[in-house]
Amino acid sequence: MKAGSGDQGSPPCFLRFPRPVRVVSGAEAELKCVVLGEPPPTVVWEKGGQQLAASERLSFPADGAEHGLLLSGALPTDAGVYVCRARNAAGEAYAAAAVTVLEPPAPEPEPQPAEHPLPPPGTGEGAPVFLTGPRSQWVLRGEEVVLTCQVGGLPEPTLYWEKDGMALDEVWDSSHFVLEPGRAAGGQGTSLALRILAARLPDSGVYVCHARNAHGHAQAGALLQVHQPPESQPEDPEEAPAPVVEPLKCAPKTFWVNEGKHAKFRCYVMGKPEPEIEWHWEGRPLLPDRRRLMYRDRDGGFVLKVLYCQAKDRGLYVCAARNSAGQTLSAVQLHVKEPRLRFTKPLQDVEGREHGIAVLECKVPNSRIPTAWFREDQRLLPCRKYEQIEEGTVRRLIIHRLKADDDGVYLCEMRGRVRTVANVTVKGPILKRLPRKLDVLEGENAVLLVETREAGVEGRWSRDGEELPATCQSSSGHMHALVLPGVTREEAGEVTFSLGNSRTTTLLRVKCVKHNPPGPPVLAEMFKGHKNTVLLTWKPPEPPPETPFIYRLERQEVGSEDWIQCFSIEKAGAVEVPGDCVPSEGDYRFRVCTVSEHGRSPHVVFPGSAHLVPTARLVAGLEDVQVYDGEDAVFSLDLSTIIQGTWFLNGEELKVNKPEGQVEPGALRYRMEQKGLQHRLILQAVKHEDSGALVGFSCPGVQDSAALTIQESPVHILSPQDKVSLTFTTSERVVLTCELSRVDFPATWYKDGQKVEESESLVVKMDGRRHRLILPEAEVRDSGEFECRTEGVSAFFSVTVQDPPVHIVDPQEHVFVHAITSECVMLTCEVDREDAPVRWYKDGQEVEESDFVVLENEGPHHRLVLPAAQPPDGGEFQCVAGEERAYFTVTITDVSSWIVYPSGKVYVAAVRLERVVLTCELCRPWAEVRWTKDGEEVVESPALLLQKEDTVRRLVLPAVQLEDSGEYLCEIDDESASFTVTVTESYQSQDSSNNNPELCVLLKRPKTRRLWSRFPPWRRSAGAE
């Protein structure tokens, strides 16, 4: 159905924009975006203003509303900005992303024998270099931990450790930390080991080793996780477990949350030694999982966050803190408020294998209630990846091609934000995936953890396609850690852990820390020095900024509102401003401010003003000018300041009060211009006799001159300057025009490299500067590359002549054809031109004529005929003419029986002179039948009528006689319907011993209304059903 003109739908809208991609040369680059619109938009990809076409290396995968660009074997020439453009009848939208292709690392050169071998890294003069970095570790409470780093560099760097951004002496309880300095292996460099005796749960965190010397700073980090030892199992399995925490001494707090919302509990505990924290629910220890997050916030508080609360989450939550001095508890009773309208069948947790599928199913109270699916906070749109099915009250989500990042919490939501929640577990090489995103403040440590099914496997960490250095990666058993100490904004991007064909990705976002701008300078003073200078002094701000800063000095001409920067300096004190620093003579004021990477301070204005006069000097002088006869000659120079000057031509001063004038009547015309610091003299339409003229310029402090040279003007093309592409339809008049710089100068026309010859169909004309090639009535064979050539220069024209577009006259709508086996099916398409080429397609493949398919053409009428259609011949057919298509859906039904009714033998009992009607219904109206009585074909007469109506065939006995009793058959092919007619003088009583219970009077069966195309019985053609 086509939308009417009043319903324009909605224009395209990008729900997800493509992200910039950086790949190494030879790798695969992929851009993805999600775009919606009504009707669904057509999406194309462009680069450099040109639409891209699919090739062996370039493809455009699409999955519902998700569209992608996949580039295999990326080359440096593939780098650039790619634009995704979406169009529909309601509008257009576009989004762009850059692809950067990096050169692969150069192979290490083979070692060459040398008299003086190069020293190993870190042994020469330079910034610190980590020879070995600390390794992440996972230990049980009470174990000893040793973190070691070895650093090279000259001068020898200073090493120190930090935990979670704090120096070790600032950690609340660091009495069991021991530092052990030493030398690196082989005596090269220095080392510093951190030994933690009897590790405690609060010792978990990120440890960073810093190295500094006069040339710079380096750092490397590692993660330490201390776990509680597993509790021993009781000998008697039926024995009730001992309570984990002590009974509460007071009533707990109460916390209410709506079902589907998050609940967040925060516990702030202090003590020495630093307490160990455990969370409990209903007396049982809690472990972090997909919906229960446990972490420590930036203020030191311990947080438990329960995501998407359900009724099963209600209960008593306890935060237990203990150390060697004692134990304390804090508790809260969580109540979950259930909505009035609920899912009649909630979601259930499911598991699936990687590359397989997972099915989530729930039921809503009413089939008309709309629902939406989410993966955590991300709305899921229907596509091949996420198939969404609604069957009555059942709502089903099928996740195809499972991968590690599909593991997570899924929600089905109906109106009122009523939700049902389930976990999807993806079984594969990766057990614990990365979070969807990780937000870190600039300068903080970023830690990413992955758990694999097998121990000891080697994974690969990368950011935006580039492999990350080994110094920030650690693995131990099943755990793999990536530690990025002191992250910067440049380290943000997509971080991926890959293990074979399995991978998990997170978006690392680095947020800027808000800093206060520096303070303003103080004690600003102005001193007027000797002639045409001013001395400015000031003191540094109080307190001085913590980061490097500069001073920015600005000037303002008295009477003006604009402040203009003079220059910047790094140190406070005194600065002398000469007159050369101002553009023109006048009174000037000055101000100064402090600028750092955190912003700019308020300005401090120096008291008073100073009168300064600029001194002009030549920045860019005059140059000799060489032009052709009849062209303009332009002389220009740039000065250091704005000042008036005087132009001279052959020693004669040009009038200043007349920007345009003549040296003398009938002589050379000129024009003078001044724009800021630039002065220009334009000599108009110079002639050959002006060659050798001398141009001069003079002002206070500057004098300069240059000469004018006139050349004979060669011919050149005025238009067109670039190649011209033209498209025409047959019989149109084509005119190609080339304009030269000289009048009546000869030129020659070429087509496809061959010189053209004039004829009735091709005319060449010359009119002054213009040369024309004319095709009075263009034909398709006139297409080609045309060239107008003269004296080594050419103008190029690309001409395309094509037939006018063809249009489909009939059918205008989608046609559906139904037929049965062995019937003849004919599809007809009419176009508006008899000579227009037409192609037929079936299910996307072009149809070729054969014994089973006949293609017919009669003028503008084109037919596809299936003489004896079979079920496999059904499908989607298209008639393609130019850019237009006609659509046909053909369905072939395999009919196993011609007779629809009756399905069994019919017994008819009648009384003499009654009207008897025998009815047989067929599956097709054109089928012919044969009636017989007792084996002999009946003959129609007034006493026996044969009737045919649509698919119904009748034998009628208007006044049945005793001799009409017998066996009647309605026959077609090898099938027949049987009727046994018994005629008596009168009906027998029911008590009669001869009563036959099988005898019945035939009642007329209700007819089924059917629609058929009006075509002969041997042919069924396309028509609207």
PDB file of N, CA and C in Angstrom, residues 64-105:
ATOM      1  N   GLY A  64      18.228  -5.218  10.180  1.00  0.00           N
ATOM      2  CA  GLY A  64      17.119  -4.396  10.640  1.00  0.00           C
ATOM      3  C   GLY A  64      17.481  -2.921  10.560  1.00  0.00           C
ATOM      4  N   ALA A  65      17.407  -2.233  11.720  1.00  0.00           N
ATOM      5  CA  ALA A  65      17.751  -0.810  11.759  1.00  0.00           C
ATOM      6  C   ALA A  65      19.249  -0.574  11.878  1.00  0.00           C
ATOM      7  N   GLU A  66      20.034  -1.653  12.054  1.00  0.00           N
ATOM      8  CA  GLU A  66      21.489  -1.494  12.187  1.00  0.00           C
ATOM      9  C   GLU A  66      22.140  -1.619  10.819  1.00  0.00           C
ATOM     10  N   HIS A  67      22.978  -0.651  10.488  1.00  0.00           N
ATOM     11  CA  HIS A  67      23.682  -0.638   9.206  1.00  0.00           C
ATOM     12  C   HIS A  67      25.174  -0.516   9.479  1.00  0.00           C
ATOM     13  N   GLY A  68      25.982  -1.184   8.657  1.00  0.00           N
ATOM     14  CA  GLY A  68      27.416  -1.191   8.885  1.00  0.00           C
ATOM     15  C   GLY A  68      28.197  -1.026   7.598  1.00  0.00           C
ATOM     16  N   LEU A  69      29.470  -0.686   7.777  1.00  0.00           N
ATOM     17  CA  LEU A  69      30.446  -0.660   6.687  1.00  0.00           C
ATOM     18  C   LEU A  69      31.621  -1.514   7.143  1.00  0.00           C
ATOM     19  N   LEU A  70      31.920  -2.585   6.391  1.00  0.00           N
ATOM     20  CA  LEU A  70      32.981  -3.517   6.759  1.00  0.00           C
ATOM     21  C   LEU A  70      34.080  -3.438   5.709  1.00  0.00           C
ATOM     22  N   LEU A  71      35.281  -3.048   6.148  1.00  0.00           N
ATOM     23  CA  LEU A  71      36.429  -2.874   5.260  1.00  0.00           C
ATOM     24  C   LEU A  71      37.469  -3.922   5.624  1.00  0.00           C
ATOM     25  N   SER A  72      37.740  -4.846   4.696  1.00  0.00           N
ATOM     26  CA  SER A  72      38.709  -5.908   4.935  1.00  0.00           C
ATOM     27  C   SER A  72      40.060  -5.498   4.363  1.00  0.00           C
ATOM     28  N   GLY A  73      41.120  -5.890   5.073  1.00  0.00           N
ATOM     29  CA  GLY A  73      42.467  -5.594   4.600  1.00  0.00           C
ATOM     30  C   GLY A  73      42.683  -4.105   4.393  1.00  0.00           C
ATOM     31  N   ALA A  74      42.483  -3.307   5.451  1.00  0.00           N
ATOM     32  CA  ALA A  74      42.555  -1.846   5.327  1.00  0.00           C
ATOM     33  C   ALA A  74      43.940  -1.405   4.834  1.00  0.00           C
ATOM     34  N   LEU A  75      43.932  -0.412   3.942  1.00  0.00           N
ATOM     35  CA  LEU A  75      45.155   0.167   3.398  1.00  0.00           C
ATOM     36  C   LEU A  75      45.261   1.625   3.834  1.00  0.00           C
ATOM     37  N   PRO A  76      46.462   2.212   3.797  1.00  0.00           N
ATOM     38  CA  PRO A  76      46.583   3.634   4.161  1.00  0.00           C
ATOM     39  C   PRO A  76      45.698   4.542   3.317  1.00  0.00           C
ATOM     40  N   THR A  77      45.446   4.148   2.047  1.00  0.00           N
ATOM     41  CA  THR A  77      44.583   4.977   1.196  1.00  0.00           C
ATOM     42  C   THR A  77      43.117   4.911   1.613  1.00  0.00           C
ATOM     43  N   ASP A  78      42.752   3.929   2.467  1.00  0.00           N
ATOM     44  CA  ASP A  78      41.375   3.821   2.931  1.00  0.00           C
ATOM     45  C   ASP A  78      41.080   4.784   4.074  1.00  0.00           C
ATOM     46  N   ALA A  79      42.107   5.411   4.630  1.00  0.00           N
ATOM     47  CA  ALA A  79      41.896   6.342   5.740  1.00  0.00           C
ATOM     48  C   ALA A  79      41.096   7.548   5.255  1.00  0.00           C
ATOM     49  N   GLY A  80      40.282   8.098   6.145  1.00  0.00           N
ATOM     50  CA  GLY A  80      39.484   9.272   5.805  1.00  0.00           C
ATOM     51  C   GLY A  80      38.176   9.289   6.566  1.00  0.00           C
ATOM     52  N   VAL A  81      37.312  10.212   6.190  1.00  0.00           N
ATOM     53  CA  VAL A  81      36.014  10.379   6.836  1.00  0.00           C
ATOM     54  C   VAL A  81      34.950   9.689   5.986  1.00  0.00           C
ATOM     55  N   TYR A  82      34.205   8.775   6.609  1.00  0.00           N
ATOM     56  CA  TYR A  82      33.127   8.051   5.952  1.00  0.00           C
ATOM     57  C   TYR A  82      31.787   8.595   6.457  1.00  0.00           C
ATOM     58  N   VAL A  83      30.868   8.820   5.521  1.00  0.00           N
ATOM     59  CA  VAL A  83      29.571   9.424   5.840  1.00  0.00           C
ATOM     60  C   VAL A  83      28.478   8.393   5.570  1.00  0.00           C
ATOM     61  N   CYS A  84      27.628   8.173   6.586  1.00  0.00           N
ATOM     62  CA  CYS A  84      26.435   7.321   6.431  1.00  0.00           C
ATOM     63  C   CYS A  84      25.251   8.249   6.186  1.00  0.00           C
ATOM     64  N   ARG A  85      24.628   8.133   5.023  1.00  0.00           N
ATOM     65  CA  ARG A  85      23.530   9.022   4.636  1.00  0.00           C
ATOM     66  C   ARG A  85      22.256   8.193   4.522  1.00  0.00           C
ATOM     67  N   ALA A  86      21.208   8.614   5.233  1.00  0.00           N
ATOM     68  CA  ALA A  86      19.920   7.911   5.253  1.00  0.00           C
ATOM     69  C   ALA A  86      18.849   8.827   4.681  1.00  0.00           C
ATOM     70  N   ARG A  87      18.052   8.300   3.724  1.00  0.00           N
ATOM     71  CA  ARG A  87      16.997   9.092   3.077  1.00  0.00           C
ATOM     72  C   ARG A  87      15.700   8.300   3.060  1.00  0.00           C
ATOM     73  N   ASN A  88      14.581   9.011   3.212  1.00  0.00           N
ATOM     74  CA  ASN A  88      13.257   8.474   2.895  1.00  0.00           C
ATOM     75  C   ASN A  88      12.386   9.635   2.411  1.00  0.00           C
ATOM     76  N   ALA A  89      11.127   9.362   2.175  1.00  0.00           N
ATOM     77  CA  ALA A  89      10.246  10.381   1.607  1.00  0.00           C
ATOM     78  C   ALA A  89      10.054  11.570   2.538  1.00  0.00           C
ATOM     79  N   ALA A  90      10.311  11.376   3.852  1.00  0.00           N
ATOM     80  CA  ALA A  90      10.073  12.454   4.802  1.00  0.00           C
ATOM     81  C   ALA A  90      11.297  13.315   5.062  1.00  0.00           C
ATOM     82  N   GLY A  91      12.477  12.883   4.627  1.00  0.00           N
ATOM     83  CA  GLY A  91      13.650  13.714   4.874  1.00  0.00           C
ATOM     84  C   GLY A  91      14.945  12.949   4.733  1.00  0.00           C
ATOM     85  N   GLU A  92      16.004  13.533   5.283  1.00  0.00           N
ATOM     86  CA  GLU A  92      17.352  12.985   5.139  1.00  0.00           C
ATOM     87  C   GLU A  92      18.152  13.288   6.399  1.00  0.00           C
ATOM     88  N   ALA A  93      19.068  12.369   6.769  1.00  0.00           N
ATOM     89  CA  ALA A  93      19.984  12.576   7.889  1.00  0.00           C
ATOM     90  C   ALA A  93      21.308  11.906   7.555  1.00  0.00           C
ATOM     91  N   TYR A  94      22.365  12.388   8.191  1.00  0.00           N
ATOM     92  CA  TYR A  94      23.660  11.774   7.949  1.00  0.00           C
ATOM     93  C   TYR A  94      24.502  11.829   9.211  1.00  0.00           C
ATOM     94  N   ALA A  95      25.488  10.924   9.278  1.00  0.00           N
ATOM     95  CA  ALA A  95      26.441  10.869  10.377  1.00  0.00           C
ATOM     96  C   ALA A  95      27.788  10.461   9.798  1.00  0.00           C
ATOM     97  N   ALA A  96      28.865  10.929  10.425  1.00  0.00           N
ATOM     98  CA  ALA A  96      30.205  10.688   9.890  1.00  0.00           C
ATOM     99  C   ALA A  96      31.119  10.140  10.976  1.00  0.00           C
ATOM    100  N   ALA A  97      32.128   9.380  10.553  1.00  0.00           N
ATOM    101  CA  ALA A  97      33.151   8.861  11.456  1.00  0.00           C
ATOM    102  C   ALA A  97      34.438   8.705  10.661  1.00  0.00           C
ATOM    103  N   ALA A  98      35.548   8.885  11.357  1.00  0.00           N
ATOM    104  CA  ALA A  98      36.862   8.807  10.708  1.00  0.00           C
ATOM    105  C   ALA A  98      37.458   7.420  10.898  1.00  0.00           C
ATOM    106  N   VAL A  99      38.122   6.941   9.842  1.00  0.00           N
ATOM    107  CA  VAL A  99      38.871   5.696   9.888  1.00  0.00           C
ATOM    108  C   VAL A  99      40.350   6.056   9.740  1.00  0.00           C
ATOM    109  N   THR A 100      41.135   5.666  10.727  1.00  0.00           N
ATOM    110  CA  THR A 100      42.581   5.911  10.713  1.00  0.00           C
ATOM    111  C   THR A 100      43.291   4.581  10.509  1.00  0.00           C
ATOM    112  N   VAL A 101      44.145   4.516   9.506  1.00  0.00           N
ATOM    113  CA  VAL A 101      44.898   3.295   9.204  1.00  0.00           C
ATOM    114  C   VAL A 101      46.355   3.552   9.572  1.00  0.00           C
ATOM    115  N   LEU A 102      46.842   2.789  10.545  1.00  0.00           N
ATOM    116  CA  LEU A 102      48.203   2.958  11.041  1.00  0.00           C
ATOM    117  C   LEU A 102      49.148   2.006  10.325  1.00  0.00           C
ATOM    118  N   GLU A 103      50.361   2.460  10.107  1.00  0.00           N
ATOM    119  CA  GLU A 103      51.364   1.591   9.509  1.00  0.00           C
ATOM    120  C   GLU A 103      51.743   0.504  10.506  1.00  0.00           C
ATOM    121  N   PRO A 104      51.898  -0.746  10.059  1.00  0.00           N
ATOM    122  CA  PRO A 104      52.300  -1.810  10.982  1.00  0.00           C
ATOM    123  C   PRO A 104      53.699  -1.548  11.510  1.00  0.00           C
ATOM    124  N   PRO A 105      53.979  -2.021  12.725  1.00  0.00           N
ATOM    125  CA  PRO A 105      55.326  -1.785  13.279  1.00  0.00           C
ATOM    126  C   PRO A 105      56.387  -2.396  12.385  1.00  0.00           C
TER     127      PRO A 105
END
